[in-house]
mmCIF file of C-alpha atoms and ligand atoms in Angstrom:
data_model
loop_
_atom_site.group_PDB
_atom_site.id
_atom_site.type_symbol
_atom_site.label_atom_id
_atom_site.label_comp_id
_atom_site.label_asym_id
_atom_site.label_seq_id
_atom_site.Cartn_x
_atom_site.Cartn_y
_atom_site.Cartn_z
ATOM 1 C CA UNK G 1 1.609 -11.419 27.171
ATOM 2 C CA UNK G 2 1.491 -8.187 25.379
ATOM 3 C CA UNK G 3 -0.872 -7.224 22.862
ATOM 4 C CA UNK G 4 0.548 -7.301 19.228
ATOM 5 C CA UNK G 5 0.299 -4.476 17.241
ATOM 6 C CA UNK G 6 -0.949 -4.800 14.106
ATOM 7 C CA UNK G 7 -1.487 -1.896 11.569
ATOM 8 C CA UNK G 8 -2.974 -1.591 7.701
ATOM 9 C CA UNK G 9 -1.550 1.661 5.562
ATOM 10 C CA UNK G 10 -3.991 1.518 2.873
ATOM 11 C CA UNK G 11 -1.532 4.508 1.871
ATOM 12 C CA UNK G 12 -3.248 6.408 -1.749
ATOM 13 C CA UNK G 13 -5.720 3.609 -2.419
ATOM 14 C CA UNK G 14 -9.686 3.351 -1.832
ATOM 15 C CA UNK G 15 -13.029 5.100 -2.650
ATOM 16 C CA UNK G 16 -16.400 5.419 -0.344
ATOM 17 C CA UNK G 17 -17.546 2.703 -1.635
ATOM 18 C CA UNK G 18 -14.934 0.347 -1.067
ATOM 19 C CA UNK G 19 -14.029 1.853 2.409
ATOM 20 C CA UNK G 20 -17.551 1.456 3.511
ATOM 21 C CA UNK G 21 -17.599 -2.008 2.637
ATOM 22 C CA UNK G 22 -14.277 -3.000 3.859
ATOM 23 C CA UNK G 23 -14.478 -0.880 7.298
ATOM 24 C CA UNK G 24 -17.984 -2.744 8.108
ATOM 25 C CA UNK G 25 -16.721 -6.136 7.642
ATOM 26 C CA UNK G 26 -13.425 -5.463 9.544
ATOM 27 C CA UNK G 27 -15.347 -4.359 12.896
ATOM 28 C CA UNK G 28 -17.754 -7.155 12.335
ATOM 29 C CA UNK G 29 -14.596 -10.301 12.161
ATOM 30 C CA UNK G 30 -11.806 -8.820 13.224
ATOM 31 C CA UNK G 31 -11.007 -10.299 16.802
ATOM 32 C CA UNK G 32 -8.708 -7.774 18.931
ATOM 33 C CA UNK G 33 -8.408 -10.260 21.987
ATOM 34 C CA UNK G 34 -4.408 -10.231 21.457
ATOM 35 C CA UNK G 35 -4.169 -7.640 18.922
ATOM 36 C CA UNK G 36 -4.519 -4.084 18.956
ATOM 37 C CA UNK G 37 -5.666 -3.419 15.130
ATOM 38 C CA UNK G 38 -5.519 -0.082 13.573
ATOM 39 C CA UNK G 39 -6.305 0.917 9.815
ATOM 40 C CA UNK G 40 -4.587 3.965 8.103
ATOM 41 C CA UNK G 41 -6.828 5.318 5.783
ATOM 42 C CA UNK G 42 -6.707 8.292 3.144
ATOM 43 C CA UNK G 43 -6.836 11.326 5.649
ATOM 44 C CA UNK G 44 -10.276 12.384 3.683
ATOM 45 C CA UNK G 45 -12.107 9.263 4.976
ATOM 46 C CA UNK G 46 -10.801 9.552 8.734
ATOM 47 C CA UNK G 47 -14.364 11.394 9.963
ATOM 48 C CA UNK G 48 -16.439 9.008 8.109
ATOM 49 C CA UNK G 49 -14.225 5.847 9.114
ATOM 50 C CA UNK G 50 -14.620 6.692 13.059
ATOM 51 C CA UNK G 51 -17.961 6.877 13.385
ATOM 52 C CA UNK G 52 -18.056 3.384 12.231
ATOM 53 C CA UNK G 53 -15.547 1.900 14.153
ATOM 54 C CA UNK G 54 -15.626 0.264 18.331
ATOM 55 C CA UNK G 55 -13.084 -2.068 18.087
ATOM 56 C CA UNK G 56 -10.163 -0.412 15.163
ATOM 57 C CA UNK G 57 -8.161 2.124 16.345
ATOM 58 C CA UNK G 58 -7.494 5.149 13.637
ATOM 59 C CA UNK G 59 -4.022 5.553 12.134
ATOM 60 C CA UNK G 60 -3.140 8.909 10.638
ATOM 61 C CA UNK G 61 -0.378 8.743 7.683
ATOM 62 C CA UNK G 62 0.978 12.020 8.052
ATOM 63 C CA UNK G 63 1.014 15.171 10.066
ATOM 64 C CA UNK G 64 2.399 18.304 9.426
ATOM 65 C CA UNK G 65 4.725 20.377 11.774
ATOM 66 C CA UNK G 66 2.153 23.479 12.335
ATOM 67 C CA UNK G 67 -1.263 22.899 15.152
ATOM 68 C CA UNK G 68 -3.137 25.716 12.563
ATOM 69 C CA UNK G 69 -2.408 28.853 11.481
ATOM 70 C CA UNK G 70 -1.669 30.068 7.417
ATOM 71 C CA UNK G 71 -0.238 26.607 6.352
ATOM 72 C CA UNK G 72 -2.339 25.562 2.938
ATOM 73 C CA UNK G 73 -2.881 22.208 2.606
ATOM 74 C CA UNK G 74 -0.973 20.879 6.198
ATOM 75 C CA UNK G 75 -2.611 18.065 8.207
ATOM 76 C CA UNK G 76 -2.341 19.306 12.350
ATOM 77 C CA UNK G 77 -2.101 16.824 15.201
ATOM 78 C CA UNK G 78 -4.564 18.951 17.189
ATOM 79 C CA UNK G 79 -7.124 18.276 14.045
ATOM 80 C CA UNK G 80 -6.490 14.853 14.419
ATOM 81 C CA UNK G 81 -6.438 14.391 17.862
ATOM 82 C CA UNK G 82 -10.012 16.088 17.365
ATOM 83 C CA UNK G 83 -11.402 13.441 15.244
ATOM 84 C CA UNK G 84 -10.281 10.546 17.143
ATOM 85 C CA UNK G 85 -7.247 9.458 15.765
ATOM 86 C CA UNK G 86 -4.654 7.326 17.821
ATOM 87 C CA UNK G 87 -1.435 6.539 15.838
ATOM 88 C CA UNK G 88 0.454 8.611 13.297
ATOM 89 C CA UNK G 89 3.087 6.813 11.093
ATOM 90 C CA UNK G 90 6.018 8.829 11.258
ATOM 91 C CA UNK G 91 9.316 9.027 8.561
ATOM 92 C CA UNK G 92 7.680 6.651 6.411
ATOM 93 C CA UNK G 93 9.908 5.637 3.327
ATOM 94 C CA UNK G 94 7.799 6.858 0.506
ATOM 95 C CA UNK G 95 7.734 10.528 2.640
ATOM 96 C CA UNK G 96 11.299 10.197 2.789
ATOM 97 C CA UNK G 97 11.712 10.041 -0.506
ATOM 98 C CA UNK G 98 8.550 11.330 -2.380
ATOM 99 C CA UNK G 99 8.506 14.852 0.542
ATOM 100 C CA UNK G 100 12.022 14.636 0.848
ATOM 101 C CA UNK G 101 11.267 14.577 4.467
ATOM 102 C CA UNK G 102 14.606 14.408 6.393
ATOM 103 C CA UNK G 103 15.954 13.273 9.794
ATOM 104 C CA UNK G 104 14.740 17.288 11.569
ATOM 105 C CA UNK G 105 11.420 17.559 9.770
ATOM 106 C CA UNK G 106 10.709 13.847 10.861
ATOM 107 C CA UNK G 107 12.224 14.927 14.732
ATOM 108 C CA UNK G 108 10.060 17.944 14.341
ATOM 109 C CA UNK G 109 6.574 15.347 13.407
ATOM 110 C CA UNK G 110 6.987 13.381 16.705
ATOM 111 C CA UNK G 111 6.992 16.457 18.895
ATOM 112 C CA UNK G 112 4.310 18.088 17.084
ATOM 113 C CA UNK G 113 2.265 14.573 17.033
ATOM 114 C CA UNK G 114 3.332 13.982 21.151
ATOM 115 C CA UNK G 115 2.064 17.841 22.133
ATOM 116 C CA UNK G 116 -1.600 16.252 21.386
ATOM 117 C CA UNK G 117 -1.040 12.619 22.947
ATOM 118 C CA UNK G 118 -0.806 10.980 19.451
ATOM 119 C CA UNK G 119 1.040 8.262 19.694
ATOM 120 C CA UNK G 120 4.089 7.938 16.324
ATOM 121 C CA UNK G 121 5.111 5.373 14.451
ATOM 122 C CA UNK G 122 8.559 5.583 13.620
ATOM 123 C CA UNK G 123 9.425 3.987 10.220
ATOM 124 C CA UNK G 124 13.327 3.223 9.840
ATOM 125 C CA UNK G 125 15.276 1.325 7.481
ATOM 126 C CA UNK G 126 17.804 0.651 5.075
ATOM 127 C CA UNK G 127 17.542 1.030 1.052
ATOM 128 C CA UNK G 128 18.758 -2.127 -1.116
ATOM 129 C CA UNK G 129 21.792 -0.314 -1.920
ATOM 130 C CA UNK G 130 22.801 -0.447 2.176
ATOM 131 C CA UNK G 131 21.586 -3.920 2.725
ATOM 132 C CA UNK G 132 24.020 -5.107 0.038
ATOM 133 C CA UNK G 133 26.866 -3.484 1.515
ATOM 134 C CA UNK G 134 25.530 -5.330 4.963
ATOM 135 C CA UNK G 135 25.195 -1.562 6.798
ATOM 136 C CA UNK G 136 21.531 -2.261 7.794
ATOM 137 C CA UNK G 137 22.515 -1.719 11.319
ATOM 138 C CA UNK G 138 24.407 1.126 10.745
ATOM 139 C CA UNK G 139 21.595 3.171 8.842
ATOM 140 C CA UNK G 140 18.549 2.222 11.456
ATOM 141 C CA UNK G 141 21.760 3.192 13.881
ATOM 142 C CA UNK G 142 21.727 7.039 12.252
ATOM 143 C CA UNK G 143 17.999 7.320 12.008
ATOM 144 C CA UNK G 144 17.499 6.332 15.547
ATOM 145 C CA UNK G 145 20.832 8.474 17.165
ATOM 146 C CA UNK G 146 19.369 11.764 15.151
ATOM 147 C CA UNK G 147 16.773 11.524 17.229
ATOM 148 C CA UNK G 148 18.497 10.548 20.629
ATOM 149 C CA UNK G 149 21.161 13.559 20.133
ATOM 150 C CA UNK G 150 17.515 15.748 19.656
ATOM 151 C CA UNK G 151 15.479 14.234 23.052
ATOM 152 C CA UNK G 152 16.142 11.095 23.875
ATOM 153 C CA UNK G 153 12.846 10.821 25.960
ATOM 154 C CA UNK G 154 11.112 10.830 22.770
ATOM 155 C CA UNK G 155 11.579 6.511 22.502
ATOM 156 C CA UNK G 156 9.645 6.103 25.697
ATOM 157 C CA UNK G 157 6.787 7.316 23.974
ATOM 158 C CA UNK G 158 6.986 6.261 20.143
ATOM 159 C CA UNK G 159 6.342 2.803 18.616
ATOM 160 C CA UNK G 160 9.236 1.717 16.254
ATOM 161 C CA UNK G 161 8.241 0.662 12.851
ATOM 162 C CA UNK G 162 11.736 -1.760 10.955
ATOM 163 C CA UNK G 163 10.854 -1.480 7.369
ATOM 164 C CA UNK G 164 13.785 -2.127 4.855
ATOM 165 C CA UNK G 165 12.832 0.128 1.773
ATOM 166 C CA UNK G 166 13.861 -2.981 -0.831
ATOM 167 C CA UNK G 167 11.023 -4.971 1.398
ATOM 168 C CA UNK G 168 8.174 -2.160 0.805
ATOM 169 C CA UNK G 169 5.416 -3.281 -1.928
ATOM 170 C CA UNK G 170 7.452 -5.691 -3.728
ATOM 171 C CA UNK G 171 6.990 -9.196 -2.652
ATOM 172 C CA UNK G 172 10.555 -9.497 -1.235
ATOM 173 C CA UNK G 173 10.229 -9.361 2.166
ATOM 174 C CA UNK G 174 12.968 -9.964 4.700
ATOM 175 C CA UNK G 175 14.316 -12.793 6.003
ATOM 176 C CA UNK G 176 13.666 -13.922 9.371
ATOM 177 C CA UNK G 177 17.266 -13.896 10.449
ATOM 178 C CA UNK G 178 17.693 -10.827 8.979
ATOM 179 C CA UNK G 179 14.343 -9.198 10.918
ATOM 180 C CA UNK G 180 15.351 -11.267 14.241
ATOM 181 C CA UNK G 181 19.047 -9.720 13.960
ATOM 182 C CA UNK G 182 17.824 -5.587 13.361
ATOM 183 C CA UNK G 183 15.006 -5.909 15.748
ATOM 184 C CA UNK G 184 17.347 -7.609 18.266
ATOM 185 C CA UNK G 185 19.713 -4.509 17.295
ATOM 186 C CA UNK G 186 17.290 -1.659 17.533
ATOM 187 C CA UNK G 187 15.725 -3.252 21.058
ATOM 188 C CA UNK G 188 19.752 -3.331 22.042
ATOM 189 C CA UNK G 189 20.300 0.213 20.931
ATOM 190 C CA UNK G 190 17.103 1.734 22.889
ATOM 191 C CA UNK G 191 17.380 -0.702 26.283
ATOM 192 C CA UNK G 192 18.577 2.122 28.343
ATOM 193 C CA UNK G 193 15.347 4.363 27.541
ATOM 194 C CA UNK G 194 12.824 2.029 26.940
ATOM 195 C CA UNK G 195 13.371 -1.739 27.650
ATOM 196 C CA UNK G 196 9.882 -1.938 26.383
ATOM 197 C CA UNK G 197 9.834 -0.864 23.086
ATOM 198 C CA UNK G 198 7.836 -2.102 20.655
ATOM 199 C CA UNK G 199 9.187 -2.526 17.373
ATOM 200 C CA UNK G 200 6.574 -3.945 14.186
ATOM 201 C CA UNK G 201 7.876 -5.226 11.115
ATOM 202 C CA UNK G 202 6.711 -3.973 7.449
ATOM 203 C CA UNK G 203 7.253 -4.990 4.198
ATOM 204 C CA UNK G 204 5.875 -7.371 1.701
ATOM 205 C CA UNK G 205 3.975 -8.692 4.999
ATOM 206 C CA UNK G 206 1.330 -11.332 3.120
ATOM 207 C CA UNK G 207 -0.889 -14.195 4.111
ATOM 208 C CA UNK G 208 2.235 -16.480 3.451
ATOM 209 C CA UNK G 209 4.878 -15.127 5.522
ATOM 210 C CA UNK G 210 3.124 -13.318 8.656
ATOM 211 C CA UNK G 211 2.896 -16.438 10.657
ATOM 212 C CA UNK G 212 6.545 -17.146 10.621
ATOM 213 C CA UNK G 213 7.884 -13.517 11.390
ATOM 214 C CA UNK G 214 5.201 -12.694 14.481
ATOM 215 C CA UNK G 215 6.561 -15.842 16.283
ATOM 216 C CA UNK G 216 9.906 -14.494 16.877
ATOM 217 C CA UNK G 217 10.687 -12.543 19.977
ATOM 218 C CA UNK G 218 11.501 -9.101 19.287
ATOM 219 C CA UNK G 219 8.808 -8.887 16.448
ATOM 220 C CA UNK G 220 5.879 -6.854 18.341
ATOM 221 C CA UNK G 221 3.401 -6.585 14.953
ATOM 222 C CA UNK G 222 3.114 -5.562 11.772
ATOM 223 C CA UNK G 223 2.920 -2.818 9.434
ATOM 224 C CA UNK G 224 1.017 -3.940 6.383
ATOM 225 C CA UNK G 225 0.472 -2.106 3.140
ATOM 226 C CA UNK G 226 -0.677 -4.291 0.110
ATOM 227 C CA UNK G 227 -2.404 -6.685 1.946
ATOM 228 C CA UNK G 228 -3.983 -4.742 4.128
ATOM 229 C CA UNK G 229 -5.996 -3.634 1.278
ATOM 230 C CA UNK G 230 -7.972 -6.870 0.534
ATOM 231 C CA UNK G 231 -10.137 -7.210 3.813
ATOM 232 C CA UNK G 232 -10.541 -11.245 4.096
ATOM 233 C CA UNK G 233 -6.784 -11.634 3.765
ATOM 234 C CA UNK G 234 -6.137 -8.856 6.658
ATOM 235 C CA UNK G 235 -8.632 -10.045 8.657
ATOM 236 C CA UNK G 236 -7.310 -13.479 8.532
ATOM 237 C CA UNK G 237 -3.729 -12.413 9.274
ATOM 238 C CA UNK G 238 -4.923 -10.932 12.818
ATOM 239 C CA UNK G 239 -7.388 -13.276 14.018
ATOM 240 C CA UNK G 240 -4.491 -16.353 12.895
ATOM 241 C CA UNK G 241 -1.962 -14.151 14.670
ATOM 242 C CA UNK G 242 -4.603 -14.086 17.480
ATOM 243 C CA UNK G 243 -4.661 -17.541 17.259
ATOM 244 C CA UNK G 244 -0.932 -17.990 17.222
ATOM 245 C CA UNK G 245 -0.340 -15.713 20.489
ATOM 246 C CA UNK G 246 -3.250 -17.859 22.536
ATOM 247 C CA UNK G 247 -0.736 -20.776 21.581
ATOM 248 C CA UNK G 248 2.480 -19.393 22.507
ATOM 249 C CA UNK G 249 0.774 -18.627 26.241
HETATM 250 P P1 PGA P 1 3.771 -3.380 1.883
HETATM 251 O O1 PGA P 1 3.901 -1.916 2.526
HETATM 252 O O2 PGA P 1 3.180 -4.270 2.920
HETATM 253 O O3 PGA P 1 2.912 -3.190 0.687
HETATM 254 O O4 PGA P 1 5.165 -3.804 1.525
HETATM 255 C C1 PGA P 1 4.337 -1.748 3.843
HETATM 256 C C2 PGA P 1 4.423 -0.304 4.193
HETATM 257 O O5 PGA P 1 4.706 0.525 3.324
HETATM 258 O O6 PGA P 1 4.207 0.082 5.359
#
């Protein structure tokens, strides 16, 4: 059975102290027999984080268009790719929104990220306005054809990440059926490129809830922000999802 894919985005949140702690007690329990487990850290801490790490992978949560050059302030792939970084989350919600970053600049990110073997993570998903008006399908639909229209040998190379906005940091996290049926969707949409697409789940993932969503079939891991920030609790969510995947072989 494949690996599961488990990620924490420990987005704006952290200090030395904490990441020090956290980072050493995460490589010393975290079991990666059936899990590949990557932490997204504040881009600042990245150096310091990989010199600690043999069994984490490093997760970048942004990159910027440009490899170097006059660009004040961007973050380059070929920098990251430099300092050992292996995943870059892609078109995440709050960049959406916060960097109005739009369907092109996000198109843009995956090339630039995929010119230095960086593997992205590419967040989709409806806001609670859409999911009312039952067009989840239709929006991850857009996000994903933008991108087909653009290169559609892009999906054999980019891990999807289905996280309804409403979901993000605040509790409410989808229902199974509701994951099961857009996962099912997406995997439907992309079959022709990539039969094997791997497509995590985010939002409101907790200590309650993971068990029941990583069983079902199209669910490949996670993408955990909140509680991915207390250690034990993320810990215990990959080595019981460990756990879980030893059962289901
Ligand atoms: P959350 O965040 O787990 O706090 O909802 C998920 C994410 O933003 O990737």
């Amino acid at each position: 059975m494949n690996k599961k894919i488990i990620i924490g985005n420990w987005k704006l949140n952290g200090n030395k102290k904490k990441i020090k702690r956290d980072i050493k007690k995460i490589e010393k329990k975290i079991n990666t027999k059936n899990c590949i487990v990557s932490i997204a850290p504040p881009i600042v801490y990245m150096s310091y984080i990989h010199k600690k790490i043999k069994k984490i992978k490093l997760t970048s949560q942004n990159i910027d268009i440009k490899y170097y050059g006059s660009y004040t302030g961007d973050i380059s792939s070929l920098m990251l790719k430099d300092i050992g970084v292996k995943y870059v989350i892609i078109g995440h919600s709050e960049r959406r929104i916060y960097h109005k970053e739009n369907n092109e600049i996000i198109f843009k990110k995956i090339l630039s990220s995929l010119k230095f073997n960086l593997k992205p993570i590419l967040c989709i998903g409806e806001n609670i306005k859409e999911y009312n008006k039952k067009n989840s399908t239709n929006v991850c639909k857009k996000q994903i054809n933008y991108l087909i229209k653009k290169k559609k040998s892009l999906f054999k190379k980019i891990i999807i990440a289905y996280e309804p906005i409403w979901a993000i940091g605040t509790g409410k996290n989808a229902s199974i059926k509701h994951i099961s049926k857009i996962h099912l969707f997406i995997k439907k949409q992309l079959v022709e490129i990539n039969k094997k697409i791997k497509i995590l789940y985010g939002g409101s993932v907790n200590i309650n809830n993971y068990q029941d969503i990583i069983k079902q079939k199209n669910v490949d891991g996670f993408l955990i922000g909140a509680s991915s920030l207390n250690s034990d609790i993320f810990i215990k969510i990959v080595n019981n999802t460990n756990n879980i995947i030893n059962n289901l072989k």
